[in-house]
Coordinates of C-alpha atoms in Angstrom, one line a residue:
X8 CA 67.8 -45.0 -28.0
X9 CA 66.9 -48.8 -27.7
X10 CA 63.2 -48.1 -28.5
X11 CA 63.9 -46.3 -31.6
X12 CA 66.2 -49.3 -33.0
X13 CA 63.8 -52.1 -32.2
X14 CA 60.9 -50.5 -33.6
X15 CA 63.1 -49.8 -37.2
X16 CA 64.2 -53.2 -37.4
X17 CA 60.9 -54.2 -36.8
X18 CA 59.8 -52.5 -39.7
X19 CA 62.1 -53.6 -41.6
X20 CA 61.5 -56.8 -40.9
X21 CA 58.0 -56.2 -41.4
X22 CA 58.7 -55.3 -44.8
X23 CA 60.7 -58.4 -46.1
X24 CA 57.9 -60.5 -44.2
X25 CA 54.7 -59.4 -46.4
X26 CA 57.1 -59.7 -49.7
X27 CA 57.9 -63.3 -48.9
X28 CA 54.3 -64.1 -48.0
X29 CA 53.4 -62.6 -51.0
X30 CA 56.0 -64.3 -53.3
X31 CA 55.2 -67.7 -51.1
X32 CA 51.2 -67.2 -51.8
X33 CA 51.4 -66.8 -55.7
X34 CA 53.2 -69.9 -55.6
X35 CA 50.9 -71.8 -53.8
X36 CA 48.4 -70.9 -55.9
X37 CA 50.1 -72.0 -59.2
X38 CA 48.9 -75.8 -58.5
X39 CA 45.3 -75.1 -58.7
X40 CA 45.4 -72.8 -61.1
X41 CA 47.0 -75.9 -63.6
X42 CA 44.5 -77.8 -62.9
X43 CA 41.7 -75.8 -63.4
X44 CA 43.4 -75.1 -66.7
X45 CA 43.4 -79.2 -67.2
X46 CA 40.2 -79.4 -66.8
X47 CA 39.1 -76.9 -69.1
X48 CA 41.5 -77.9 -71.7
X49 CA 39.9 -81.5 -71.4
X50 CA 36.0 -80.0 -71.5
X51 CA 36.8 -77.5 -74.4
X52 CA 38.3 -80.6 -76.2
X53 CA 35.6 -82.7 -75.7
X54 CA 33.5 -80.1 -77.3
X55 CA 35.2 -80.2 -80.7
X56 CA 36.7 -76.6 -79.9
X57 CA 40.0 -75.4 -82.0
X58 CA 43.5 -74.6 -80.4
X59 CA 43.5 -71.1 -80.5
X60 CA 40.0 -72.0 -77.6
X61 CA 42.2 -74.5 -75.7
X62 CA 45.6 -71.9 -75.7
X63 CA 43.4 -69.7 -74.0
X64 CA 42.0 -72.0 -71.0
X65 CA 45.6 -71.5 -69.8
X66 CA 44.9 -68.1 -68.8
X67 CA 44.0 -69.4 -65.7
X68 CA 47.3 -69.6 -64.4
X69 CA 48.1 -66.4 -64.3
X70 CA 45.0 -65.6 -62.9
X71 CA 45.6 -67.7 -60.1
X72 CA 49.3 -66.6 -59.0
X73 CA 48.4 -63.1 -59.5
X74 CA 45.1 -63.1 -57.8
X75 CA 47.2 -65.2 -54.9
X76 CA 49.6 -62.9 -54.8
X77 CA 47.7 -59.8 -54.7
X78 CA 45.0 -61.1 -52.1
X79 CA 48.0 -61.8 -50.1
X80 CA 50.0 -58.4 -50.7
X81 CA 46.8 -56.6 -49.2
X82 CA 47.0 -58.0 -45.9
X83 CA 50.1 -57.5 -44.5
X84 CA 51.4 -58.9 -40.8
X85 CA 51.3 -56.8 -38.4
X86 CA 54.2 -55.3 -36.0
X87 CA 53.6 -57.9 -33.0
X88 CA 53.2 -61.1 -35.9
X89 CA 56.2 -59.7 -37.1
X90 CA 58.5 -59.8 -34.3
X91 CA 56.9 -63.4 -33.4
X92 CA 57.9 -64.3 -37.1
X93 CA 61.1 -63.5 -36.2
X94 CA 61.3 -65.1 -32.6
X95 CA 60.2 -68.5 -34.7
X96 CA 63.2 -68.0 -36.7
X97 CA 66.2 -67.1 -34.0
X98 CA 64.6 -69.4 -31.5
X99 CA 64.6 -66.3 -29.0
X100 CA 61.5 -67.7 -26.9
X101 CA 60.0 -64.4 -27.9
X102 CA 62.6 -61.8 -26.3
X103 CA 61.7 -59.6 -29.6
X104 CA 57.7 -60.0 -29.0
X105 CA 57.8 -59.0 -25.3
X106 CA 60.5 -55.7 -25.9
X107 CA 58.0 -54.8 -29.1
X108 CA 54.7 -55.4 -27.3
X109 CA 56.2 -53.4 -24.3
X110 CA 56.8 -50.4 -26.4
X111 CA 53.9 -50.2 -28.2
X112 CA 51.6 -50.5 -25.2
X113 CA 53.7 -48.3 -23.6
X114 CA 53.8 -49.9 -20.0
X115 CA 56.2 -48.9 -17.4
X116 CA 60.2 -48.4 -17.5
X117 CA 61.0 -50.7 -15.0
X118 CA 64.8 -52.1 -14.5
X119 CA 63.4 -54.9 -15.5
X120 CA 61.6 -53.6 -18.9
X121 CA 65.2 -51.4 -19.2
X122 CA 66.9 -54.5 -19.4
X123 CA 64.6 -56.4 -21.8
X124 CA 64.7 -53.8 -23.9
X125 CA 68.7 -53.1 -24.0
X126 CA 68.7 -57.1 -25.0
X127 CA 66.3 -57.0 -27.8
X128 CA 67.4 -53.8 -29.1
X129 CA 70.9 -55.7 -29.9
X130 CA 69.3 -58.6 -31.0
X131 CA 67.5 -56.9 -33.5
X132 CA 70.5 -55.0 -34.7
X133 CA 72.1 -58.2 -35.6
X134 CA 69.6 -59.6 -37.9
X135 CA 69.7 -59.3 -41.5
X136 CA 66.1 -59.4 -42.7
X137 CA 66.9 -60.6 -46.2
X138 CA 68.4 -63.4 -44.8
X139 CA 66.2 -63.9 -42.2
X140 CA 63.1 -64.4 -44.5
X141 CA 63.4 -66.4 -47.7
X142 CA 60.4 -67.9 -49.8
X143 CA 59.7 -71.1 -50.0
X144 CA 59.2 -73.0 -53.1
X145 CA 56.5 -75.4 -53.2
X146 CA 56.9 -79.0 -54.2
X147 CA 56.9 -79.4 -58.5
X148 CA 55.0 -82.8 -58.7
X149 CA 51.8 -80.4 -58.3
X150 CA 52.7 -78.4 -61.0
X151 CA 54.5 -80.8 -63.5
X152 CA 51.9 -83.4 -63.7
X153 CA 49.3 -81.5 -65.3
X154 CA 52.0 -79.3 -67.4
X155 CA 52.5 -82.8 -69.1
X156 CA 49.0 -83.6 -69.7
X157 CA 47.8 -80.2 -70.9
X158 CA 50.7 -80.5 -73.6
X159 CA 49.5 -84.0 -74.4
X160 CA 46.1 -82.4 -74.9
X161 CA 47.2 -79.2 -77.2
X162 CA 49.2 -82.0 -79.5
X163 CA 46.4 -83.9 -80.1
X164 CA 43.8 -83.5 -82.9
X165 CA 40.5 -81.9 -82.0
X166 CA 37.9 -84.8 -80.6
X167 CA 34.4 -84.6 -81.8
X168 CA 32.8 -86.5 -79.3
X169 CA 29.6 -84.8 -79.0
X170 CA 29.7 -82.4 -81.7
X171 CA 29.8 -82.4 -85.9
X172 CA 33.2 -82.5 -86.8
X173 CA 33.4 -78.9 -89.3
X174 CA 33.4 -79.3 -93.1
X175 CA 35.9 -78.3 -95.8
X176 CA 33.2 -75.3 -96.2
X177 CA 33.3 -74.0 -92.5
X178 CA 36.8 -74.7 -92.4
X179 CA 37.4 -72.3 -95.7
X180 CA 35.6 -69.1 -94.2
X181 CA 37.2 -69.8 -91.1
X182 CA 40.2 -69.7 -92.6
X183 CA 39.6 -66.3 -94.8
X184 CA 38.0 -64.8 -91.8
X185 CA 41.5 -65.2 -89.6
X186 CA 42.9 -63.6 -92.9
X187 CA 41.1 -60.8 -93.2
X188 CA 41.4 -60.0 -89.8
X189 CA 45.1 -60.2 -90.1
X190 CA 44.4 -57.9 -92.7
X191 CA 42.4 -55.2 -90.4
X192 CA 45.3 -55.5 -87.6
X193 CA 48.1 -54.4 -90.4
X194 CA 45.8 -51.7 -91.8
X195 CA 45.0 -50.1 -88.6
X196 CA 48.6 -49.6 -87.4
X197 CA 48.4 -46.3 -89.1
X198 CA 46.2 -43.8 -87.9
X199 CA 44.7 -42.4 -91.1
X200 CA 43.4 -46.1 -91.8
X201 CA 41.4 -46.4 -88.8
X202 CA 38.0 -46.4 -90.8
X203 CA 39.1 -48.9 -93.0
X204 CA 40.1 -51.4 -90.2
X205 CA 37.1 -51.1 -88.9
X206 CA 35.3 -51.9 -92.4
X207 CA 37.6 -55.1 -92.0
X208 CA 36.9 -55.9 -88.6
X209 CA 33.3 -55.7 -89.2
X210 CA 33.4 -58.3 -92.2
X211 CA 35.5 -60.6 -90.7
X212 CA 33.0 -60.8 -87.7
X213 CA 30.2 -61.3 -90.5
X214 CA 32.3 -63.9 -91.2
X215 CA 32.6 -66.0 -88.1
X216 CA 28.9 -65.9 -87.7
X217 CA 27.8 -69.5 -87.7
X218 CA 26.4 -71.2 -90.4
X219 CA 27.5 -69.3 -93.4
X220 CA 28.9 -70.8 -96.8
X221 CA 31.4 -69.9 -98.9
X222 CA 29.0 -68.6 -101.5
X223 CA 27.5 -66.4 -99.1
X224 CA 31.0 -65.3 -97.9
X225 CA 32.4 -64.6 -101.3
X226 CA 28.7 -62.3 -102.2
X227 CA 29.8 -60.7 -98.5
X228 CA 33.3 -60.0 -99.6
X229 CA 32.2 -58.8 -103.2
X230 CA 29.7 -56.7 -101.3
X231 CA 32.6 -55.2 -98.9
X232 CA 34.6 -54.1 -102.3
X233 CA 31.9 -52.5 -103.7
X234 CA 30.9 -50.8 -100.8
X235 CA 34.9 -49.6 -100.6
X236 CA 35.3 -48.6 -104.5
X237 CA 32.2 -46.6 -104.2
X238 CA 33.3 -45.0 -100.6
X239 CA 36.8 -44.1 -102.7
X240 CA 34.5 -43.2 -105.6
X241 CA 32.7 -40.0 -103.3
X242 CA 35.9 -39.4 -101.1
X243 CA 37.7 -38.1 -104.8
X244 CA 36.1 -34.6 -104.2
X245 CA 37.7 -31.5 -103.3
X246 CA 39.2 -32.4 -99.8
X247 CA 40.6 -35.1 -101.8
X248 CA 44.8 -34.9 -101.7
X249 CA 44.9 -34.7 -105.7
X250 CA 42.8 -31.9 -105.1
X251 CA 44.0 -30.0 -102.8
X252 CA 47.3 -29.9 -104.4
X253 CA 45.5 -28.9 -107.5
X254 CA 43.6 -26.1 -105.6
X255 CA 47.4 -24.5 -103.9
X256 CA 48.9 -24.6 -107.4
X257 CA 46.6 -22.6 -109.0
X258 CA 46.3 -20.0 -105.8
X259 CA 50.0 -20.0 -105.8
X260 CA 49.8 -19.0 -109.4
X261 CA 47.3 -15.9 -108.8
X262 CA 49.0 -12.8 -108.1
X263 CA 48.8 -11.2 -105.0
X264 CA 46.1 -8.6 -105.9
X265 CA 43.8 -10.9 -107.2
X266 CA 44.6 -14.1 -104.7
X267 CA 41.6 -15.1 -102.4
X268 CA 43.6 -14.9 -98.8
X269 CA 41.2 -16.5 -97.0
X270 CA 41.3 -19.5 -99.5
X271 CA 44.6 -19.8 -99.4
X272 CA 44.5 -20.0 -95.2
X273 CA 41.3 -22.5 -95.6
X274 CA 43.3 -24.6 -98.8
X275 CA 46.5 -24.5 -96.2
X276 CA 44.4 -25.6 -93.3
X277 CA 42.9 -28.6 -94.8
X278 CA 46.7 -29.5 -96.1
X279 CA 47.6 -29.5 -92.6
X280 CA 45.2 -32.1 -91.5
X281 CA 45.6 -34.3 -94.2
X282 CA 49.4 -34.4 -93.7
X283 CA 49.5 -34.4 -90.2
X284 CA 46.2 -37.6 -90.5
X285 CA 48.4 -39.3 -92.9
X286 CA 51.7 -39.1 -90.8
X287 CA 53.7 -36.8 -92.4
X288 CA 55.4 -33.8 -91.5
X289 CA 53.5 -30.0 -91.4
X290 CA 56.3 -27.8 -92.0
X291 CA 56.1 -27.1 -95.7
X292 CA 52.3 -26.0 -94.4
X293 CA 53.9 -23.1 -92.0
X294 CA 56.7 -22.4 -94.5
X295 CA 53.8 -21.4 -96.9
X296 CA 51.7 -19.8 -94.1
X297 CA 54.9 -17.3 -93.1
X298 CA 55.2 -16.8 -96.7
X299 CA 51.3 -15.7 -97.5
X300 CA 51.1 -13.5 -94.3
X301 CA 54.3 -12.0 -95.1
X302 CA 53.7 -11.3 -99.0
X303 CA 56.9 -13.3 -99.5
X304 CA 55.8 -14.4 -103.2
X305 CA 58.3 -16.4 -104.6
X306 CA 58.6 -18.1 -101.1
X307 CA 54.9 -18.3 -100.9
X308 CA 55.3 -20.2 -104.1
X309 CA 58.4 -23.1 -103.4
X310 CA 56.4 -24.1 -100.0
X311 CA 53.0 -24.6 -102.2
X312 CA 54.7 -26.4 -104.6
X313 CA 56.2 -28.5 -101.6
X314 CA 52.8 -29.0 -99.8
X315 CA 51.3 -29.9 -102.9
X316 CA 54.3 -32.6 -103.9
X317 CA 53.7 -33.8 -100.4
X318 CA 49.6 -33.9 -100.7
X319 CA 50.4 -36.1 -103.7
X320 CA 52.3 -38.5 -102.1
X321 CA 49.7 -39.1 -99.6
X322 CA 47.2 -39.4 -102.0
X323 CA 49.4 -42.1 -103.9
X324 CA 49.9 -44.0 -100.8
X325 CA 46.4 -44.1 -100.0
X326 CA 45.4 -45.5 -103.2
X327 CA 48.3 -48.6 -103.1
X328 CA 46.8 -49.0 -99.7
X329 CA 43.3 -49.4 -101.0
X330 CA 44.9 -51.2 -104.1
X331 CA 46.4 -53.7 -101.5
X332 CA 43.0 -54.2 -99.8
X333 CA 41.0 -55.0 -102.9
X334 CA 43.3 -57.6 -103.8
X335 CA 43.8 -59.3 -100.7
X336 CA 39.8 -59.2 -100.5
X337 CA 39.7 -60.4 -104.1
X338 CA 41.9 -63.4 -103.3
X339 CA 40.2 -64.7 -100.1
X340 CA 36.8 -64.2 -102.9
X341 CA 38.7 -66.5 -105.3
X342 CA 39.1 -68.9 -102.7
X343 CA 36.3 -69.3 -101.3
X344 CA 33.9 -69.2 -105.0
X345 CA 36.7 -69.7 -108.0
X346 CA 33.9 -69.4 -110.3
X347 CA 32.1 -66.3 -108.8
X348 CA 35.1 -64.1 -109.1
X349 CA 35.8 -65.2 -113.0
X350 CA 32.5 -64.5 -113.7
X351 CA 32.7 -60.8 -112.2
X352 CA 36.4 -60.6 -114.1
X353 CA 34.9 -61.9 -116.9
X354 CA 31.9 -59.8 -117.4
X355 CA 34.0 -56.7 -116.6
X356 CA 36.3 -57.9 -119.2
X357 CA 33.2 -57.8 -121.8
X358 CA 32.3 -54.6 -120.8
X359 CA 35.3 -52.7 -121.3
X360 CA 36.8 -55.1 -124.4
X361 CA 35.1 -55.9 -127.4
X362 CA 35.3 -57.4 -131.0
X363 CA 38.9 -57.4 -132.1
X364 CA 40.0 -55.8 -129.3
X365 CA 38.4 -52.6 -129.6
X366 CA 37.3 -50.8 -126.7
X367 CA 33.5 -49.5 -125.9
X368 CA 32.9 -52.5 -128.9
X369 CA 30.2 -55.1 -127.7
X370 CA 29.2 -58.1 -129.2
X371 CA 25.6 -59.3 -130.1
X372 CA 22.7 -58.2 -131.9
X373 CA 21.6 -54.4 -132.4
X374 CA 19.7 -53.3 -129.1
X375 CA 18.6 -49.9 -130.3
X376 CA 14.9 -47.8 -129.7
X377 CA 12.6 -48.0 -127.2
X378 CA 11.8 -50.9 -125.1
X379 CA 14.7 -53.3 -126.0
X380 CA 17.6 -52.4 -123.7
X381 CA 18.5 -55.3 -120.9
X382 CA 16.2 -57.7 -122.8
X383 CA 17.1 -60.6 -124.1
X384 CA 15.0 -64.1 -125.1
X385 CA 14.2 -66.3 -122.0
X386 CA 16.2 -69.1 -124.0
X387 CA 19.1 -66.9 -123.0
X388 CA 18.4 -65.9 -119.6
X389 CA 18.7 -69.8 -118.5
X390 CA 21.9 -71.0 -116.8
X391 CA 22.6 -67.2 -115.8
X392 CA 23.4 -66.9 -111.9
X393 CA 22.6 -63.6 -110.0
X394 CA 26.6 -62.6 -110.0
X395 CA 26.2 -62.6 -114.5
X396 CA 23.1 -60.8 -114.0
X397 CA 24.7 -58.0 -112.1
X398 CA 27.2 -57.1 -114.5
X399 CA 24.4 -56.4 -116.9
X400 CA 22.2 -53.8 -115.0
X401 CA 23.3 -50.3 -115.3
X402 CA 26.1 -49.0 -113.0
X403 CA 25.2 -47.8 -109.3
X404 CA 26.5 -44.2 -110.3
X405 CA 24.1 -43.6 -112.9
X406 CA 21.0 -44.5 -110.7
X407 CA 22.3 -42.4 -108.0
X408 CA 23.0 -39.1 -110.7
X409 CA 19.3 -39.4 -112.5
X410 CA 17.9 -39.9 -108.3
X411 CA 19.9 -36.7 -107.5
X412 CA 19.3 -34.7 -110.4
X413 CA 15.4 -35.0 -112.3
X414 CA 16.0 -35.1 -116.0
X415 CA 15.2 -31.9 -118.1
X416 CA 13.6 -33.9 -120.8
X417 CA 9.7 -33.8 -121.9
X418 CA 8.2 -37.5 -121.8
X419 CA 6.4 -37.5 -125.1
X420 CA 5.1 -40.8 -126.9
X421 CA 6.9 -42.0 -129.9
X422 CA 6.7 -45.1 -131.6
X423 CA 8.8 -48.1 -131.3
X424 CA 12.5 -47.8 -133.4
X425 CA 13.7 -50.9 -132.6
X426 CA 16.5 -51.8 -135.6
X427 CA 16.7 -55.8 -136.1
X428 CA 20.0 -57.4 -137.3
X429 CA 23.5 -56.6 -137.5
X430 CA 25.1 -53.4 -138.9
X431 CA 26.8 -55.0 -142.5
X432 CA 29.4 -52.9 -144.3
X433 CA 28.8 -49.7 -145.0
X434 CA 29.8 -46.1 -145.5
X435 CA 28.6 -45.4 -142.0
X436 CA 25.2 -43.7 -142.2
X437 CA 22.5 -45.5 -140.0
X438 CA 19.1 -45.4 -141.4
X439 CA 16.0 -43.8 -139.4
X440 CA 12.5 -43.6 -140.8
X441 CA 11.4 -40.0 -140.3
X442 CA 12.1 -36.6 -141.3
X443 CA 13.9 -34.7 -138.0
X444 CA 15.3 -36.4 -135.1
X445 CA 12.5 -36.8 -132.0
X446 CA 9.3 -39.0 -133.4
X447 CA 9.8 -40.5 -136.5
X448 CA 6.8 -40.3 -139.1
X449 CA 5.3 -42.6 -141.2
X450 CA 7.2 -41.7 -144.6
X451 CA 11.1 -40.5 -145.8
X452 CA 14.6 -41.1 -145.3
X453 CA 16.7 -39.4 -143.2
X454 CA 20.8 -40.2 -143.6
X455 CA 23.0 -39.3 -140.6
X456 CA 26.4 -39.8 -141.2
X457 CA 27.5 -41.5 -137.5
X458 CA 30.4 -39.2 -137.1
X459 CA 28.7 -36.0 -136.9
X460 CA 26.3 -37.8 -134.2
X461 CA 29.1 -38.4 -132.5
X462 CA 30.6 -35.7 -132.5
X463 CA 27.1 -33.7 -131.4
X464 CA 26.9 -36.3 -128.2
X465 CA 30.4 -35.2 -127.2
X466 CA 30.1 -31.5 -127.6
X467 CA 26.5 -32.0 -125.4
X468 CA 28.5 -33.9 -123.0
X469 CA 31.6 -31.1 -122.8
X470 CA 28.7 -28.4 -122.2
X471 CA 27.2 -30.4 -119.1
X472 CA 30.6 -30.7 -117.8
X473 CA 31.6 -26.9 -118.2
X474 CA 28.4 -26.4 -116.6
X475 CA 28.8 -28.4 -113.8
X476 CA 26.0 -29.8 -114.8
X477 CA 27.4 -33.5 -113.8
X478 CA 29.1 -34.4 -110.0
X479 CA 32.8 -33.6 -110.0
X480 CA 33.3 -37.1 -109.3
X481 CA 32.1 -38.3 -112.8
X482 CA 33.6 -35.8 -115.1
X483 CA 36.4 -38.1 -115.4
X484 CA 33.9 -40.9 -116.5
X485 CA 31.9 -38.5 -119.0
X486 CA 35.5 -37.4 -120.6
X487 CA 37.4 -41.1 -120.7
X488 CA 33.8 -42.9 -122.3
X489 CA 34.2 -40.6 -125.8
X490 CA 38.2 -40.8 -125.4
X491 CA 38.0 -44.2 -126.0
X492 CA 34.9 -44.6 -128.5
X493 CA 36.5 -44.3 -132.3
X494 CA 33.9 -42.7 -134.1
X495 CA 35.3 -44.2 -137.6
X496 CA 34.9 -47.7 -136.5

C-alpha cells in the first residue's frame, strides 16, 4: 500500500518537474536569441539591407526559445532524480530518495525498510506538485538591453557604408514588384484563379531580379499583359462558361426525340466542373441530371436555364477579375514608364478611331497595291521607339491564323498596282487600270462602286464564317470588323 502511494506521487512530481524545467530552459535561451538577433540586425544594417530583411533577423529569438524548450522536454528527469529534487525542496535529508530506491531496486522488506516506506508515503501524500515546483524566471536585463538596441536599429534609416544606396529607379521597380506580389496573393485566395496567381508571382519574381531598369520592368509587364489577353482569348472556346450556357440552352430547347442525351450529360458534367471550380453550388446541375433521367421536359428546361445563368455569372466574374488585374498591371506599367504606356494607348486609339471620329478611317497617304504595306519614308522612321513600331505590325492572331491555315490562293505574278495620293471628293468610284479583277492589263478602265466591293467582301467573310473556315475565337472579330465600316464614307 505504501509502495503504490509513494510511486504514484513520484510519477506526478516527475511530470511537474519535467514541465517546469522545459519552461526554465526556454526562458534561459531567450537572452542568447536576443543577442544573436542583435548581431544579425547590426550586420544587415551595415550591409544596407531594408526593413523587411532586418525584421526577418528577429526570427532567431523564437527559434532559440522553442529549440531550448523542445530539447529540454525530450530529456525528462528520472524517478530517483525527481525524488532527490523533492528532498532538496522539502529539506527532508533524502528520505524520499532512499524509499524510492528501496522500492525500485526491490530490496528486502526489513522492519527498518517498512518503517521507512511508511514514513516516506505519509510525507509524499502531503506534497502538492504544483506548489512544490515552480518555474524560476531569469533576470530581465539580459533581454531588455539587446531588445532596446534592436528597436533603435530598426527605427534608424538604412546605412550604406559598404554598398551603394539603391537609386530611385531601383526603388520604383521594387515597389512595383511588391504591389504585383500583393495582387497575386489577393487573386490566389480563390481556387479558380490559381493559374493567374502563379503568373503574377512569376512576374513579381522577374521584377525582383537585380539590375532590372524601369523601362525593362515596364516591358515585362506589357508582355505579361499581352500573354494574359492572348490566353483569355484562346480560352473563349467551346468549354468557356458562355459557350456552355449557350449549348445547354440549345439542347434544352430540343425535343426529347431529337435531343442527344450523351451531349446533354457531357455538357452538364462540364458545367458542374466549372461551377465547382468557381466555388458555386452545383445543385441546379443535379436537378437537371435528375430531370433528364426521368424525362421531365419542363423541369429540365428550368434547371438548364438556372445552370446557364450560373455559368454566365461565373464567366462575368472571371472577366471582371481579369479586367481588374489588367488595370492594376497597366497602372504599374504607367508608373514605371509613363511615356511607353501613353504611346501604347495612343496607338490603340489611332487604330480604332480615325478622321472626324469615325471608326475604321485612318490618316495619311493611301496605301494600296503591291509592296506598300507597312512601309514609310525613311525620314518618318526617325524618332520612333520599339513600342510605337510594335503598334504598326500585324496582329498576333493574324500571324497564328496564317500559320495554322494555309492560304488557298494561287500565287501569280502581277504588276504594281500602287495608287498614290489622297482620295478626293467624288461619286465613290475606285479607278483601277485593267479590264477585270486580277492581273491588270495595259489599257482600258474599270470603274467599280465602293459599295459593291464592300458587299462582296462581306459576303465572302460571312461564307467563311458559315463554313467554319475561321476559328471560333476569331469569328466575332470578323463580324465586328465589317459592322464598324460605313460603305457610304
